PDB file of C-alpha atoms in Angstrom:
ATOM      1  CA  MET A   1     197.214 -33.672 147.173  1.00 46.00           C
ATOM      2  CA  LEU A   2     194.673 -34.642 144.502  1.00 45.00           C
ATOM      3  CA  ALA A   3     196.526 -37.929 143.955  1.00 46.00           C
ATOM      4  CA  LEU A   4     196.280 -38.701 147.681  1.00 40.00           C
ATOM      5  CA  LEU A   5     192.521 -38.043 147.660  1.00 41.00           C
ATOM      6  CA  LEU A   6     192.068 -40.271 144.609  1.00 41.00           C
ATOM      7  CA  VAL A   7     194.116 -43.087 146.147  1.00 39.00           C
ATOM      8  CA  ALA A   8     192.146 -42.791 149.398  1.00 37.00           C
ATOM      9  CA  GLN A   9     188.854 -42.937 147.499  1.00 41.00           C
ATOM     10  CA  LEU A  10     189.958 -46.020 145.550  1.00 39.00           C
ATOM     11  CA  ALA A  11     191.034 -47.760 148.762  1.00 36.00           C
ATOM     12  CA  VAL A  12     187.643 -47.049 150.379  1.00 53.00           C
ATOM     13  CA  ALA A  13     185.901 -48.442 147.286  1.00 58.00           C
ATOM     14  CA  ASP A  14     187.134 -51.915 148.276  1.00 67.00           C
ATOM     15  CA  SER A  15     185.110 -51.964 151.520  1.00 88.00           C
ATOM     16  CA  ALA A  16     182.290 -54.494 151.736  1.00 90.00           C
ATOM     17  CA  CYS A  17     178.806 -53.112 151.112  1.00 93.00           C
ATOM     18  CA  THR A  18     176.832 -52.604 154.334  1.00 90.00           C
ATOM     19  CA  VAL A  19     173.328 -52.094 152.849  1.00 93.00           C
ATOM     20  CA  PRO A  20     170.977 -54.567 151.133  1.00 92.00           C
ATOM     21  CA  VAL A  21     171.678 -55.316 147.451  1.00 94.00           C
ATOM     22  CA  PRO A  22     169.660 -57.403 144.968  1.00 92.00           C
ATOM     23  CA  GLU A  23     169.687 -61.147 145.652  1.00 91.00           C
ATOM     24  CA  GLY A  24     171.863 -63.167 143.302  1.00 90.00           C
ATOM     25  CA  SER A  25     173.831 -60.118 142.153  1.00 90.00           C
ATOM     26  CA  GLY A  26     177.142 -61.264 143.649  1.00 92.00           C
ATOM     27  CA  GLU A  27     179.530 -59.301 145.849  1.00 94.00           C
ATOM     28  CA  TRP A  28     179.251 -55.515 146.059  1.00 96.00           C
ATOM     29  CA  LYS A  29     181.738 -52.922 147.319  1.00 96.00           C
ATOM     30  CA  GLN A  30     181.052 -49.660 149.088  1.00 96.00           C
ATOM     31  CA  ILE A  31     182.200 -46.298 147.775  1.00 95.00           C
ATOM     32  CA  THR A  32     182.592 -43.387 150.176  1.00 93.00           C
ATOM     33  CA  THR A  33     182.589 -39.816 148.961  1.00 91.00           C
ATOM     34  CA  GLN A  34     181.940 -36.523 150.731  1.00 87.00           C
ATOM     35  CA  HIS A  35     178.838 -37.016 152.963  1.00 89.00           C
ATOM     36  CA  VAL A  36     177.705 -40.152 151.049  1.00 94.00           C
ATOM     37  CA  THR A  37     178.240 -43.885 150.692  1.00 95.00           C
ATOM     38  CA  PHE A  38     176.808 -46.162 148.022  1.00 96.00           C
ATOM     39  CA  CYS A  39     177.577 -49.594 146.598  1.00 97.00           C
ATOM     40  CA  VAL A  40     178.463 -51.019 143.202  1.00 96.00           C
ATOM     41  CA  PRO A  41     179.095 -54.602 142.101  1.00 96.00           C
ATOM     42  CA  ALA A  42     182.618 -55.692 143.081  1.00 95.00           C
ATOM     43  CA  SER A  43     183.535 -56.277 139.419  1.00 95.00           C
ATOM     44  CA  TRP A  44     183.071 -52.589 138.501  1.00 96.00           C
ATOM     45  CA  ARG A  45     186.205 -50.476 138.058  1.00 95.00           C
ATOM     46  CA  VAL A  46     186.175 -47.306 140.186  1.00 94.00           C
ATOM     47  CA  ARG A  47     188.313 -44.296 139.233  1.00 94.00           C
ATOM     48  CA  GLY A  48     187.774 -40.861 140.732  1.00 93.00           C
ATOM     49  CA  THR A  49     184.070 -40.053 140.463  1.00 94.00           C
ATOM     50  CA  ARG A  50     183.280 -42.765 137.890  1.00 96.00           C
ATOM     51  CA  ALA A  51     182.560 -46.489 138.026  1.00 96.00           C
ATOM     52  CA  SER A  52     182.563 -48.463 134.785  1.00 96.00           C
ATOM     53  CA  TYR A  53     181.786 -51.997 133.672  1.00 94.00           C
ATOM     54  CA  SER A  54     181.197 -53.822 130.395  1.00 91.00           C
ATOM     55  CA  GLY A  55     177.551 -52.651 130.160  1.00 85.00           C
ATOM     56  CA  GLY A  56     178.023 -48.951 130.940  1.00 93.00           C
ATOM     57  CA  SER A  57     179.150 -46.502 133.581  1.00 96.00           C
ATOM     58  CA  VAL A  58     177.975 -44.163 136.337  1.00 97.00           C
ATOM     59  CA  ARG A  59     179.338 -40.814 137.551  1.00 97.00           C
ATOM     60  CA  TRP A  60     178.598 -39.032 140.795  1.00 96.00           C
ATOM     61  CA  GLN A  61     178.876 -35.502 142.082  1.00 93.00           C
ATOM     62  CA  ASN A  62     178.161 -33.695 145.327  1.00 88.00           C
ATOM     63  CA  THR A  63     175.511 -31.467 143.773  1.00 80.00           C
ATOM     64  CA  ALA A  64     171.989 -32.111 142.524  1.00 64.00           C
ATOM     65  CA  SER A  65     171.928 -33.056 138.861  1.00 61.00           C
ATOM     66  CA  GLN A  66     171.291 -30.140 136.494  1.00 51.00           C
ATOM     67  CA  VAL A  67     168.934 -32.313 134.419  1.00 47.00           C
ATOM     68  CA  MET A  68     166.518 -32.982 137.264  1.00 37.00           C
ATOM     69  CA  THR A  69     163.307 -31.141 138.082  1.00 37.00           C
ATOM     70  CA  ARG A  70     161.373 -31.632 141.307  1.00 34.00           C
ATOM     71  CA  GLN A  71     158.108 -33.552 141.052  1.00 36.00           C
ATOM     72  CA  ALA A  72     155.246 -33.157 143.510  1.00 35.00           C
ATOM     73  CA  SER A  73     154.147 -36.811 143.602  1.00 39.00           C
ATOM     74  CA  GLY A  74     153.761 -40.006 141.612  1.00 41.00           C
ATOM     75  CA  PRO A  75     155.602 -41.264 138.539  1.00 44.00           C
ATOM     76  CA  GLN A  76     155.809 -39.081 135.481  1.00 43.00           C
ATOM     77  CA  SER A  77     156.420 -40.069 131.886  1.00 43.00           C
ATOM     78  CA  ILE A  78     157.418 -37.516 129.313  1.00 45.00           C
ATOM     79  CA  SER A  79     157.688 -38.315 125.611  1.00 45.00           C
ATOM     80  CA  GLY A  80     158.978 -36.000 122.970  1.00 45.00           C
ATOM     81  CA  ARG A  81     161.278 -35.562 120.013  1.00 43.00           C
ATOM     82  CA  THR A  82     164.530 -33.640 120.098  1.00 43.00           C
ATOM     83  CA  SER A  83     164.112 -32.721 116.423  1.00 45.00           C
ATOM     84  CA  ALA A  84     161.939 -33.659 113.454  1.00 48.00           C
ATOM     85  CA  ASN A  85     164.492 -36.264 112.282  1.00 46.00           C
ATOM     86  CA  SER A  86     165.344 -37.836 115.644  1.00 52.00           C
ATOM     87  CA  SER A  87     163.913 -40.923 117.296  1.00 60.00           C
ATOM     88  CA  GLN A  88     161.392 -40.869 120.141  1.00 77.00           C
ATOM     89  CA  VAL A  89     162.801 -40.011 123.603  1.00 82.00           C
ATOM     90  CA  ARG A  90     160.992 -41.263 126.696  1.00 88.00           C
ATOM     91  CA  THR A  91     161.834 -40.159 130.232  1.00 90.00           C
ATOM     92  CA  GLU A  92     160.371 -41.729 133.355  1.00 93.00           C
ATOM     93  CA  ARG A  93     160.770 -39.951 136.699  1.00 94.00           C
ATOM     94  CA  LEU A  94     159.769 -41.317 140.067  1.00 94.00           C
ATOM     95  CA  PRO A  95     160.204 -39.736 143.497  1.00 97.00           C
ATOM     96  CA  GLU A  96     161.485 -42.283 146.028  1.00 97.00           C
ATOM     97  CA  THR A  97     162.751 -42.374 149.577  1.00 97.00           C
ATOM     98  CA  ILE A  98     166.263 -43.807 149.572  1.00 97.00           C
ATOM     99  CA  GLY A  99     168.168 -44.184 152.832  1.00 94.00           C
ATOM    100  CA  GLY A 100     165.583 -41.983 154.544  1.00 94.00           C
ATOM    101  CA  ARG A 101     166.030 -39.089 152.072  1.00 95.00           C
ATOM    102  CA  GLN A 102     163.784 -37.847 149.261  1.00 96.00           C
ATOM    103  CA  ALA A 103     165.249 -38.556 145.841  1.00 97.00           C
ATOM    104  CA  GLU A 104     164.186 -38.403 142.237  1.00 96.00           C
ATOM    105  CA  VAL A 105     165.096 -41.498 140.225  1.00 97.00           C
ATOM    106  CA  TRP A 106     164.861 -41.311 136.446  1.00 96.00           C
ATOM    107  CA  ARG A 107     165.571 -43.221 133.288  1.00 94.00           C
ATOM    108  CA  GLN A 108     165.621 -42.015 129.717  1.00 92.00           C
ATOM    109  CA  MET A 109     165.353 -44.196 126.652  1.00 86.00           C
ATOM    110  CA  GLY A 110     165.892 -43.151 123.073  1.00 78.00           C
ATOM    111  CA  VAL A 111     168.349 -41.507 120.727  1.00 67.00           C
ATOM    112  CA  GLY A 112     170.393 -44.723 120.650  1.00 72.00           C
ATOM    113  CA  ARG A 113     171.236 -44.890 124.363  1.00 79.00           C
ATOM    114  CA  LEU A 114     169.794 -45.539 127.796  1.00 93.00           C
ATOM    115  CA  GLN A 115     170.484 -43.061 130.572  1.00 95.00           C
ATOM    116  CA  THR A 116     169.670 -43.202 134.281  1.00 97.00           C
ATOM    117  CA  GLY A 117     170.051 -40.985 137.291  1.00 97.00           C
ATOM    118  CA  VAL A 118     169.195 -40.167 140.863  1.00 97.00           C
ATOM    119  CA  SER A 119     169.234 -36.732 142.452  1.00 96.00           C
ATOM    120  CA  PHE A 120     169.021 -35.699 146.099  1.00 96.00           C
ATOM    121  CA  SER A 121     168.248 -31.985 146.175  1.00 91.00           C
ATOM    122  CA  GLN A 122     168.231 -31.527 149.968  1.00 90.00           C
ATOM    123  CA  SER A 123     171.471 -30.406 151.573  1.00 90.00           C
ATOM    124  CA  PRO A 124     173.947 -31.991 151.269  1.00 91.00           C
ATOM    125  CA  GLN A 125     173.101 -32.472 147.594  1.00 93.00           C
ATOM    126  CA  PHE A 126     174.237 -35.531 145.664  1.00 95.00           C
ATOM    127  CA  SER A 127     173.544 -37.108 142.284  1.00 96.00           C
ATOM    128  CA  ILE A 128     174.572 -40.069 140.150  1.00 97.00           C
ATOM    129  CA  THR A 129     174.020 -40.371 136.401  1.00 97.00           C
ATOM    130  CA  GLY A 130     174.697 -43.324 134.169  1.00 97.00           C
ATOM    131  CA  GLU A 131     174.640 -44.759 130.676  1.00 95.00           C
ATOM    132  CA  ALA A 132     173.657 -48.370 130.083  1.00 95.00           C
ATOM    133  CA  SER A 133     173.721 -50.786 127.148  1.00 92.00           C
ATOM    134  CA  GLY A 134     170.383 -52.484 127.857  1.00 91.00           C
ATOM    135  CA  GLU A 135     167.423 -52.856 130.198  1.00 90.00           C
ATOM    136  CA  GLU A 136     169.258 -55.313 132.492  1.00 92.00           C
ATOM    137  CA  GLN A 137     172.031 -52.757 132.976  1.00 93.00           C
ATOM    138  CA  VAL A 138     169.463 -50.000 133.608  1.00 94.00           C
ATOM    139  CA  LEU A 139     167.952 -52.094 136.404  1.00 94.00           C
ATOM    140  CA  LEU A 140     171.429 -52.717 137.855  1.00 95.00           C
ATOM    141  CA  GLN A 141     172.182 -48.981 137.880  1.00 96.00           C
ATOM    142  CA  LEU A 142     168.848 -48.262 139.585  1.00 97.00           C
ATOM    143  CA  ALA A 143     169.803 -50.863 142.234  1.00 97.00           C
ATOM    144  CA  VAL A 144     173.105 -48.995 142.750  1.00 97.00           C
ATOM    145  CA  TYR A 145     171.206 -45.728 143.256  1.00 98.00           C
ATOM    146  CA  ARG A 146     169.035 -47.340 145.923  1.00 97.00           C
ATOM    147  CA  THR A 147     172.132 -48.085 148.041  1.00 97.00           C
ATOM    148  CA  VAL A 148     172.927 -44.379 148.607  1.00 97.00           C
ATOM    149  CA  ARG A 149     173.236 -43.458 152.280  1.00 96.00           C
ATOM    150  CA  PHE A 150     174.167 -40.079 153.708  1.00 95.00           C
ATOM    151  CA  ILE A 151     176.857 -40.001 156.386  1.00 91.00           C
ATOM    152  CA  LYS A 152     175.720 -38.321 159.586  1.00 84.00           C
ATOM    153  CA  THR A 153     177.873 -35.327 160.411  1.00 75.00           C
ATOM    154  CA  ASP A 154     178.150 -33.383 163.647  1.00 66.00           C
ATOM    155  CA  GLY A 155     176.301 -30.100 163.590  1.00 57.00           C
TER     156      GLY A 155
END
């Protein structure tokens, strides 16, 4: 049964993207998961709940990310050290409206890697997190997050 679900998800990942994507970014494909669609560049490899490419990867889940905290308004920047011997970590969080839903988009730089994420805490919950190799890849992942759309369900 799990194999059938995975095959069905991979087949749906080859659908053309139906929402705006950044100009000059090439072809994008749509991924459909429970209650949600979003798009990734057509060159990304999609397997299960992960999409990967040469500059990084993203993972999604049908729950709000455990790392996220709700912000009242405006962008927030938090800087800190994980330990006395570690490098500076900087996290930027920004509430946005994506596909008509409130979301928190974030990026974290430091400790040798770049991480990104988006979390929708309203029901149905959904989140995507990613790791990127550079600022250009961070911006691409943020563009992916802005393609999230929730599927209308009866009831």
